Short mmCIF file of C-alpha atoms in Angstrom, two decimals:
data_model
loop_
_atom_site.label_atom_id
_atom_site.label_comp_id
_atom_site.label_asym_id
_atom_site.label_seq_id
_atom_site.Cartn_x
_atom_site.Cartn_y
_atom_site.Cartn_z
CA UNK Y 1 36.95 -23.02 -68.77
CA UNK Y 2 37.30 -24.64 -65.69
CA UNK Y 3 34.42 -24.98 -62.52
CA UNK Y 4 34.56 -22.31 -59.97
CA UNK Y 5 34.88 -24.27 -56.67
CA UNK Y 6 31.37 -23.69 -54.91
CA UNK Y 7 32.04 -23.41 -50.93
CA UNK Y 8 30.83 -20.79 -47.95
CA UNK Y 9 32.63 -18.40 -46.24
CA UNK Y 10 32.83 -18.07 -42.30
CA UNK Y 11 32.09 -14.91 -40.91
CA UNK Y 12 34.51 -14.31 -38.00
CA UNK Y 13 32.07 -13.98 -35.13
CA UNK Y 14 30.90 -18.21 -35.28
CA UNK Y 15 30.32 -20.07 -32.04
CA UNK Y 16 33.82 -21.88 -31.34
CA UNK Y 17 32.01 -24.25 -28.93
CA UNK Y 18 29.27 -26.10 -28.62
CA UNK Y 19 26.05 -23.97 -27.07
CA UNK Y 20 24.16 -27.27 -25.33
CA UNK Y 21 21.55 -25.29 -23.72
CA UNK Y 22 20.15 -24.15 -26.71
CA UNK Y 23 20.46 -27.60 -28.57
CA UNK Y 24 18.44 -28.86 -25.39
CA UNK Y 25 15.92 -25.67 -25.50
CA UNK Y 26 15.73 -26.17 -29.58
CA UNK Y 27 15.19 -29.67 -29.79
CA UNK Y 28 12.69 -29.79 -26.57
CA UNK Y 29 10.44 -27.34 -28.30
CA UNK Y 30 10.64 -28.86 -31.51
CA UNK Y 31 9.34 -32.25 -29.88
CA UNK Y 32 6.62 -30.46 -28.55
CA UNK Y 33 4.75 -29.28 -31.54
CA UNK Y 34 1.88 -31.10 -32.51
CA UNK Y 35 -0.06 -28.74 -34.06
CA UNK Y 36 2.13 -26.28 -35.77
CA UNK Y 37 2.31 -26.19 -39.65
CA UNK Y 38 5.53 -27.30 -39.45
CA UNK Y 39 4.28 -30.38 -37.40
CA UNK Y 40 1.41 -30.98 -40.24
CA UNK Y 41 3.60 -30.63 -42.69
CA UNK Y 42 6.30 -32.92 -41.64
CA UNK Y 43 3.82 -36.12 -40.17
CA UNK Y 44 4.85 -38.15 -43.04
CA UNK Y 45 8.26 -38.33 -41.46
CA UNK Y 46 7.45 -37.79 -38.28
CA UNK Y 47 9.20 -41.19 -36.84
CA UNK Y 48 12.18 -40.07 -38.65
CA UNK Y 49 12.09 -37.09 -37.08
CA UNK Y 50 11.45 -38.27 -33.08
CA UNK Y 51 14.87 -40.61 -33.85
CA UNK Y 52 16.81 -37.55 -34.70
CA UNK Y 53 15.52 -35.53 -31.97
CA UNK Y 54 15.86 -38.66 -28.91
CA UNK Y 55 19.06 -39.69 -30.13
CA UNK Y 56 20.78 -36.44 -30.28
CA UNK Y 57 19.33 -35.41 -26.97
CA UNK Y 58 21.00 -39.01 -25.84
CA UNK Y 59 23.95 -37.84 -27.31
CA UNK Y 60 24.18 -34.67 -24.92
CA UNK Y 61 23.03 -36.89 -21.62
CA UNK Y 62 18.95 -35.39 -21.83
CA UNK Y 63 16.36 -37.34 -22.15
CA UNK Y 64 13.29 -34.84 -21.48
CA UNK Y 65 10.14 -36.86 -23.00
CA UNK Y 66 8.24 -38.99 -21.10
CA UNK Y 67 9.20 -42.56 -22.19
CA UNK Y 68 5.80 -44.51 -22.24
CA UNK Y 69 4.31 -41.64 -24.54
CA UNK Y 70 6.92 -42.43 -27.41
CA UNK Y 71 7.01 -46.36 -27.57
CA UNK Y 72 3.01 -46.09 -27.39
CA UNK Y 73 3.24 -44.38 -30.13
CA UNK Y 74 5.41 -46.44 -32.07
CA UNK Y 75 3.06 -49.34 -30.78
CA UNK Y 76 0.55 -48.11 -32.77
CA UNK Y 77 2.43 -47.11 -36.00
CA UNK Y 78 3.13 -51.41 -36.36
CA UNK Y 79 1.01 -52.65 -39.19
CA UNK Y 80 -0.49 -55.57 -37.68
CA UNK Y 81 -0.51 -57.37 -41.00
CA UNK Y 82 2.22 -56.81 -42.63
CA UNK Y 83 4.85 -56.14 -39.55
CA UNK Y 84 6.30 -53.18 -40.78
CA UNK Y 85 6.00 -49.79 -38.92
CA UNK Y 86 5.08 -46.25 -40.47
CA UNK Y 87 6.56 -42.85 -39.84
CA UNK Y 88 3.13 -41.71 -38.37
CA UNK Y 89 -0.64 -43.00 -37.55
CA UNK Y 90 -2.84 -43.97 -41.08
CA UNK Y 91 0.47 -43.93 -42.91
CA UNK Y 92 2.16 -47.02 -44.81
CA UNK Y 93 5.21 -49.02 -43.32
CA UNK Y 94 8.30 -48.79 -44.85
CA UNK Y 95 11.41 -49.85 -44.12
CA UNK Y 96 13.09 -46.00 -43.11
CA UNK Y 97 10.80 -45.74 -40.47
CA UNK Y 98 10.72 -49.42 -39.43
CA UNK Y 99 14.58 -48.84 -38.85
CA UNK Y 100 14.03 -45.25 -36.67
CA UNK Y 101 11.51 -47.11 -34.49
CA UNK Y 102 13.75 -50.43 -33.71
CA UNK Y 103 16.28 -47.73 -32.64
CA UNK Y 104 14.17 -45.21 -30.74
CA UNK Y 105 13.01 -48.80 -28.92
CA UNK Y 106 16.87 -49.69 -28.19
CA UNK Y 107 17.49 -46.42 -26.54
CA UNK Y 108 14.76 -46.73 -23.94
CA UNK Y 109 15.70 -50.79 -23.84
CA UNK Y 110 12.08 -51.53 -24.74
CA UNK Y 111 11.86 -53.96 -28.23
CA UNK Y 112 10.15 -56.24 -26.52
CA UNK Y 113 7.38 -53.42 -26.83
CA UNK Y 114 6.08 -54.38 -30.45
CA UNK Y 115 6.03 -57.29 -32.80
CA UNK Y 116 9.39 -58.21 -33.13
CA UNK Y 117 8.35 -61.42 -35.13
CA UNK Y 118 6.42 -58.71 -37.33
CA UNK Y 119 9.12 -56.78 -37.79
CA UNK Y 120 11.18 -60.25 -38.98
CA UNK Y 121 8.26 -60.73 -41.48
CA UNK Y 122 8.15 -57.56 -42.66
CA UNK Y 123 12.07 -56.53 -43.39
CA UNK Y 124 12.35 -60.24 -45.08
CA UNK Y 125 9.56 -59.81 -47.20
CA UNK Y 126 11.26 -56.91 -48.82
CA UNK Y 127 14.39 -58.81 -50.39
CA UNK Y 128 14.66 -59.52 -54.25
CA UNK Y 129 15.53 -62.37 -55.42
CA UNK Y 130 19.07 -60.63 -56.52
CA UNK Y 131 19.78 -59.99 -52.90
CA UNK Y 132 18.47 -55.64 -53.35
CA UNK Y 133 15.43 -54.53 -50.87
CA UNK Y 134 12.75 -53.10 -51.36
CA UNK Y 135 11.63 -49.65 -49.06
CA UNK Y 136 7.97 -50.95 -48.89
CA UNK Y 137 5.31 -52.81 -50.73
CA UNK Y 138 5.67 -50.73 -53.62
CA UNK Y 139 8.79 -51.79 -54.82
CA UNK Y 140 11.58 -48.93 -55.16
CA UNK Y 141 14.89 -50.37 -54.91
CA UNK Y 142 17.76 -48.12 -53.36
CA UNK Y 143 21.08 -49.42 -51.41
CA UNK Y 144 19.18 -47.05 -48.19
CA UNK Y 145 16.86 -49.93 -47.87
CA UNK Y 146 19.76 -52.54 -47.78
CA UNK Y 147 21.80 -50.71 -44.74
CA UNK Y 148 17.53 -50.40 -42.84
CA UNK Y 149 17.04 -54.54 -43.36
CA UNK Y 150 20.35 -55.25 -41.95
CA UNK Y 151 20.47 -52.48 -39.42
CA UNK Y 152 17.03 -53.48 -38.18
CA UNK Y 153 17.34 -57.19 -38.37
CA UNK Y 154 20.72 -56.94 -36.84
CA UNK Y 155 20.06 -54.55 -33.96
CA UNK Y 156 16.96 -57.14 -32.86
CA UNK Y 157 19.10 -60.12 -33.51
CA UNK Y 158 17.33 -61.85 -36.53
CA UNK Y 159 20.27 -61.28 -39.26
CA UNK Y 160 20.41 -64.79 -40.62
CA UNK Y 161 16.48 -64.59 -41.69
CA UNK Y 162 17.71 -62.76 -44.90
CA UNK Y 163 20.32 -63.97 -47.75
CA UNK Y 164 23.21 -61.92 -46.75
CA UNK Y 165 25.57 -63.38 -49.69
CA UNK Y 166 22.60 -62.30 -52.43
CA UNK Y 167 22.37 -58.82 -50.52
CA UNK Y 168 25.76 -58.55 -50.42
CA UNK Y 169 26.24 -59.60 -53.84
CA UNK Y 170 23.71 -56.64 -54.97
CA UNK Y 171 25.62 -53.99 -52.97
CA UNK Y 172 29.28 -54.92 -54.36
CA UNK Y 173 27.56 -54.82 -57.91
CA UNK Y 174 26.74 -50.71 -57.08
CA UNK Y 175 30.53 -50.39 -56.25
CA UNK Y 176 31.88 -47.69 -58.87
CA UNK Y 177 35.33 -47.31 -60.56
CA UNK Y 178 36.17 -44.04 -57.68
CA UNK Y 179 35.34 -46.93 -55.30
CA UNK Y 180 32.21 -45.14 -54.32
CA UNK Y 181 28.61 -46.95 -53.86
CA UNK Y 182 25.18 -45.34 -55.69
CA UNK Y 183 21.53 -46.08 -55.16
CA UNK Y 184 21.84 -48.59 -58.08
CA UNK Y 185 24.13 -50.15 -60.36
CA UNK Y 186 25.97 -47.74 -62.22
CA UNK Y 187 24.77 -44.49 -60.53
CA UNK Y 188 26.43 -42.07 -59.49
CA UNK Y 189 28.44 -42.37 -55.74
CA UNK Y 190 27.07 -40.00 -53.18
CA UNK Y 191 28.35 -39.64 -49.64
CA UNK Y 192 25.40 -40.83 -48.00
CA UNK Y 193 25.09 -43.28 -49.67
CA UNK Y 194 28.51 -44.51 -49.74
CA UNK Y 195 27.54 -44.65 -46.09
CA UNK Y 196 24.83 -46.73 -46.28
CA UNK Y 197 26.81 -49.05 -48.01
CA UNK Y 198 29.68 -49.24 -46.18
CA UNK Y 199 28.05 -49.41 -42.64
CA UNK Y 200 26.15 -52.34 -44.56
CA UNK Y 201 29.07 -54.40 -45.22
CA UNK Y 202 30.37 -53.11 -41.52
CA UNK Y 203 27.29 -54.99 -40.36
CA UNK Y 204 28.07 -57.79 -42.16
CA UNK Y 205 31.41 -58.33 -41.85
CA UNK Y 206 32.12 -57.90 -45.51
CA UNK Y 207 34.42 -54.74 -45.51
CA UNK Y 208 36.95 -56.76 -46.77
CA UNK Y 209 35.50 -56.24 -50.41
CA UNK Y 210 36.08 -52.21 -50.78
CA UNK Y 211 38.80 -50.83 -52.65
CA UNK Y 212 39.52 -49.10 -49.02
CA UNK Y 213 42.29 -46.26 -49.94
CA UNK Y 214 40.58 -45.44 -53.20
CA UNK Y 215 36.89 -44.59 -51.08
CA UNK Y 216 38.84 -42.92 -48.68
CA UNK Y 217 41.04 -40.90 -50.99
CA UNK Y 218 36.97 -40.14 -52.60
CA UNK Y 219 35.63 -39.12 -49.37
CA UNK Y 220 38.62 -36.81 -48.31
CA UNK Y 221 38.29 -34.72 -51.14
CA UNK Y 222 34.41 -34.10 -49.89
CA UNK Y 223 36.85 -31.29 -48.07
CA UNK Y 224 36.44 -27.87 -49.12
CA UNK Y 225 38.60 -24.65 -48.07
CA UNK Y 226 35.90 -23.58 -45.60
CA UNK Y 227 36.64 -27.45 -43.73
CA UNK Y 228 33.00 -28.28 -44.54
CA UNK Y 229 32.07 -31.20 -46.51
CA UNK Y 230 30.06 -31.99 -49.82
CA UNK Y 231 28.41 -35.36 -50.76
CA UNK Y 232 29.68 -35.47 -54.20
CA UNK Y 233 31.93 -33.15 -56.26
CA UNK Y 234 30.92 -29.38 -57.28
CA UNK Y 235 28.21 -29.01 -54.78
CA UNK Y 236 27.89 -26.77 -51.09
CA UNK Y 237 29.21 -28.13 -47.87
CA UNK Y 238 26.45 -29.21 -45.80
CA UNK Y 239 26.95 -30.42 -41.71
CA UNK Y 240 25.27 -33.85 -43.12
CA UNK Y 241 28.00 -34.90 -45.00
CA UNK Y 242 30.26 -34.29 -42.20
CA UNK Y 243 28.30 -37.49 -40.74
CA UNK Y 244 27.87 -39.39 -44.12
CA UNK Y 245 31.72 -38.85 -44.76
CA UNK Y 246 33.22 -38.97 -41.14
CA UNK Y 247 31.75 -42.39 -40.17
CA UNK Y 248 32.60 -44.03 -43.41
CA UNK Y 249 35.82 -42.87 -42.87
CA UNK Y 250 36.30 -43.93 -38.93
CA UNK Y 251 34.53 -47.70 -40.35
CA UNK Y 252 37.34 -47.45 -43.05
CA UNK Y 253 40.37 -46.64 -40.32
CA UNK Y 254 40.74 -43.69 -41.99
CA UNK Y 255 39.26 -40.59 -40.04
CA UNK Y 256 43.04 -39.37 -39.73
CA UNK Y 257 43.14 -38.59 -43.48
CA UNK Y 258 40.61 -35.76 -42.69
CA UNK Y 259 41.70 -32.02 -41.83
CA UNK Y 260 39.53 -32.43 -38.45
CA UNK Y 261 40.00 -29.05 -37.01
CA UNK Y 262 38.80 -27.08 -40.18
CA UNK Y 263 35.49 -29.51 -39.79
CA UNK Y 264 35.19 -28.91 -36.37
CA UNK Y 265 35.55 -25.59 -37.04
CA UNK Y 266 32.79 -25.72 -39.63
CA UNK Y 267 30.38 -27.88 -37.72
CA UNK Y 268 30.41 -25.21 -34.83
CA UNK Y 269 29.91 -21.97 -37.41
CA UNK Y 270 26.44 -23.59 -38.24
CA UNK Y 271 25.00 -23.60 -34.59
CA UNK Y 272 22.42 -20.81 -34.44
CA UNK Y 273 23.56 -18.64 -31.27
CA UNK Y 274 19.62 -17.21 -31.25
CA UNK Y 275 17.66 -20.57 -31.48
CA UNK Y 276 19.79 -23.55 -31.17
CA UNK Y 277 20.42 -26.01 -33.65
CA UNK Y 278 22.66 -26.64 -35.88
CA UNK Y 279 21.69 -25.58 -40.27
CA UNK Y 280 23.31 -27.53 -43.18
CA UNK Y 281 25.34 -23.92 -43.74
CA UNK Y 282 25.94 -20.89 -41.50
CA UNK Y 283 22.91 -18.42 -41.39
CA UNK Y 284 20.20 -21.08 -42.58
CA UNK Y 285 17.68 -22.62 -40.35
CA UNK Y 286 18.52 -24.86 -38.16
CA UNK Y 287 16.45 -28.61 -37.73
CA UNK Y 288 16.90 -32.00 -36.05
CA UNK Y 289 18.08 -33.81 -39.31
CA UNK Y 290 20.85 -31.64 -39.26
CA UNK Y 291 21.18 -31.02 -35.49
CA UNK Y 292 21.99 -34.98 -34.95
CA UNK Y 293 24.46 -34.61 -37.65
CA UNK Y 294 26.58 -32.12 -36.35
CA UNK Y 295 26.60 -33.53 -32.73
CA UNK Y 296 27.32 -37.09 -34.35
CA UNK Y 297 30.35 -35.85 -36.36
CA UNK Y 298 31.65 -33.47 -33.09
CA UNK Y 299 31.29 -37.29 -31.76
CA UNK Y 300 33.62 -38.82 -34.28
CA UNK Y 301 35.69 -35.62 -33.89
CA UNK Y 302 36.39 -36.64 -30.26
CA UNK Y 303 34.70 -33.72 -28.55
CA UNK Y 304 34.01 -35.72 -24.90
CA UNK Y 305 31.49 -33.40 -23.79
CA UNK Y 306 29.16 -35.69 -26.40
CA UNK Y 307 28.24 -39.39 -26.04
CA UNK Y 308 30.89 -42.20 -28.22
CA UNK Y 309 28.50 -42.42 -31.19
CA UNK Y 310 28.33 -45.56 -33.08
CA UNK Y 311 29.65 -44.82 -36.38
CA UNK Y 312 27.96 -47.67 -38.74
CA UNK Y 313 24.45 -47.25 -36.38
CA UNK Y 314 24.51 -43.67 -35.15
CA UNK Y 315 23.51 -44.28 -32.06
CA UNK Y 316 25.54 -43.59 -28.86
CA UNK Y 317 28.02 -46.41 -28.71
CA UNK Y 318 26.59 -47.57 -24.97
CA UNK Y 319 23.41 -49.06 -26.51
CA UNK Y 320 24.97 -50.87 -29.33
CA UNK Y 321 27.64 -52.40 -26.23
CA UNK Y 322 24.30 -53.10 -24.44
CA UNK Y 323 22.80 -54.85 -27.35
CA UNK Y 324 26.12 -57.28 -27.56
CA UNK Y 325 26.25 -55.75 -31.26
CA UNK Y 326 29.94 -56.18 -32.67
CA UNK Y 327 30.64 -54.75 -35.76
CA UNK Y 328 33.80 -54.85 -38.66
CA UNK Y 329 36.02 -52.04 -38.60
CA UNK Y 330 39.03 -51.59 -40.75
CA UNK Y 331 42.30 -50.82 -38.72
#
């Protein structure tokens, strides 16, 4: 027998435009709560977490917490041994949170806040002799960690501290027959991670090596009836992978291959009317992972009532000019 196709259905009475007061109100209040369960709960991502709130508040021309407050805080989440920064106080550094700080710092224009040399030290430290990264002194090796080193090194302007053939090397050898990318060799390709590893070589000016119509062709059929996308076949749309998918596809010249309307038309169905935010699916609870998502892909999507986003950095395309950053694209 064959797979039922697994997709939503959209009710007729979704938001057809995008309610920015109650994104502001929504992600405001979230940013507020320190002592909530949700807050407790959450503290081991809790850098993470300010990045997706700031930068989707940047997106949408707010900017409602004090300044100072957040890069003293990210002052004090650099390991003063090792370089690397954590997602919260009396946590470990790793590179995912070393990456949401550097670009948290970028926003407000204020690097030269921690450690940069640190920072150096500590994303270097984490390469393998066959080019892969590490996420943190432990050891767990995922292509993730590979877009954070070159992200990070690249957005503070220390790229050539790392081998970038060997690390390139190790991300062409997780290149599957689809022309996908997985965490490792020979696993599976995902959407976001395809992203990682595209906006890796986009940093690095080796696009050249993806089988470009083949990924494309991959990522396009992320589509389902409802315009939503998933991040690999037989699974629920979710407003992440309209991120994951859409800026692999703009760094791949391809975001004309997508049905953009339906997607739009998606992205807006998950804003919650009550609450603000935007949920991975109509009717689910809305959060900040998911609320920078959808804002970044209306970005793509050319809605100019948002910010240009930066599709290999997500992050509004007037910091990366700022920063002098120039990145491969694929016409």
């Amino acid at each position: 027998m064959g797979s039922i196709l697994k997709d939503v259905e959209l009710k007729e009475n979704i938001p057809t435009t995008v309610i920015f007061s109650k994104h502001i109100e929504f992600l405001t209040d979230y940013g507020q709560q320190k002592e909530s369960y949700e807050a407790v709960m959450t503290d081991y991502l809790r850098m993470s977490g300010m990045y997706w709130c700031l930068t989707a508040l940047e997106l949408i021309n707010t900017s409602p917490f004090p300044k100072n407050d957040i890069v003293e805080f990210i002052k004090s989440c650099q390991d003063t041994e090792s370089g690397g920064i954590s997602a919260s106080n009396d946590h470990d550094p790793h590179l995912l949170y070393t990456l949401s700080a550097v670009q948290i710092l970028c926003l407000y224009d204020s690097l030269d806040a921690i450690d940069l040399e640190g920072v150096t030290r500590y994303v270097a430290s984490l390469q393998n002799p066959d080019g892969s990264f590490a996420g943190d002194k432990w050891g767990e090796i995922d292509t993730r960690f590979s877009f954070c080193a070159v992200a990070t090194l690249s957005l503070i302007k220390k790229l050539d501290v790392i081998n970038i053939d060997k690390a390139v090397e190790f991300v062409k050898s997780c290149m599957n027959f689809d022309g996908g990318f997985g965490s490792r060799p020979q696993s599976e390709s995902h959407a976001g991670l395809i992203y990682c590893c595209v906006a890796f070589l986009s940093i690095t000016g080796k696009l050249d090596i993806v089988n470009q119509d083949n990924l494309a062709w991959w990522l396009c059929e992320r589509q389902l009836p409802s315009g939503g996308l998933n991040g690999r076949p037989e699974k629920l749309p979710d407003v992440c992978y309209s991120w994951w998918v859409l800026s692999s596809l703009a760094m791949l010249g391809r975001l004309h291959w997508i049905d953009r309307n339906a997607l739009k038309k998606y992205i807006l169905a998950c804003q919650d009317i009550e609450t603000g935010g935007f949920a991975d699916r109509p009717g689910d609870m809305p959060d900040p992972y998911h609320t920078l998502f959808g804002l970044a892909a209306l970005s793509l999507l050319g809605l100019e009532s948002i910010e240009k986003v930066n599709a290999a950095f997500c992050m509004p395309q007037s910091v990366i000019d700022k920063l002098q950053i120039h990145i491969q694209m694929l016409q």
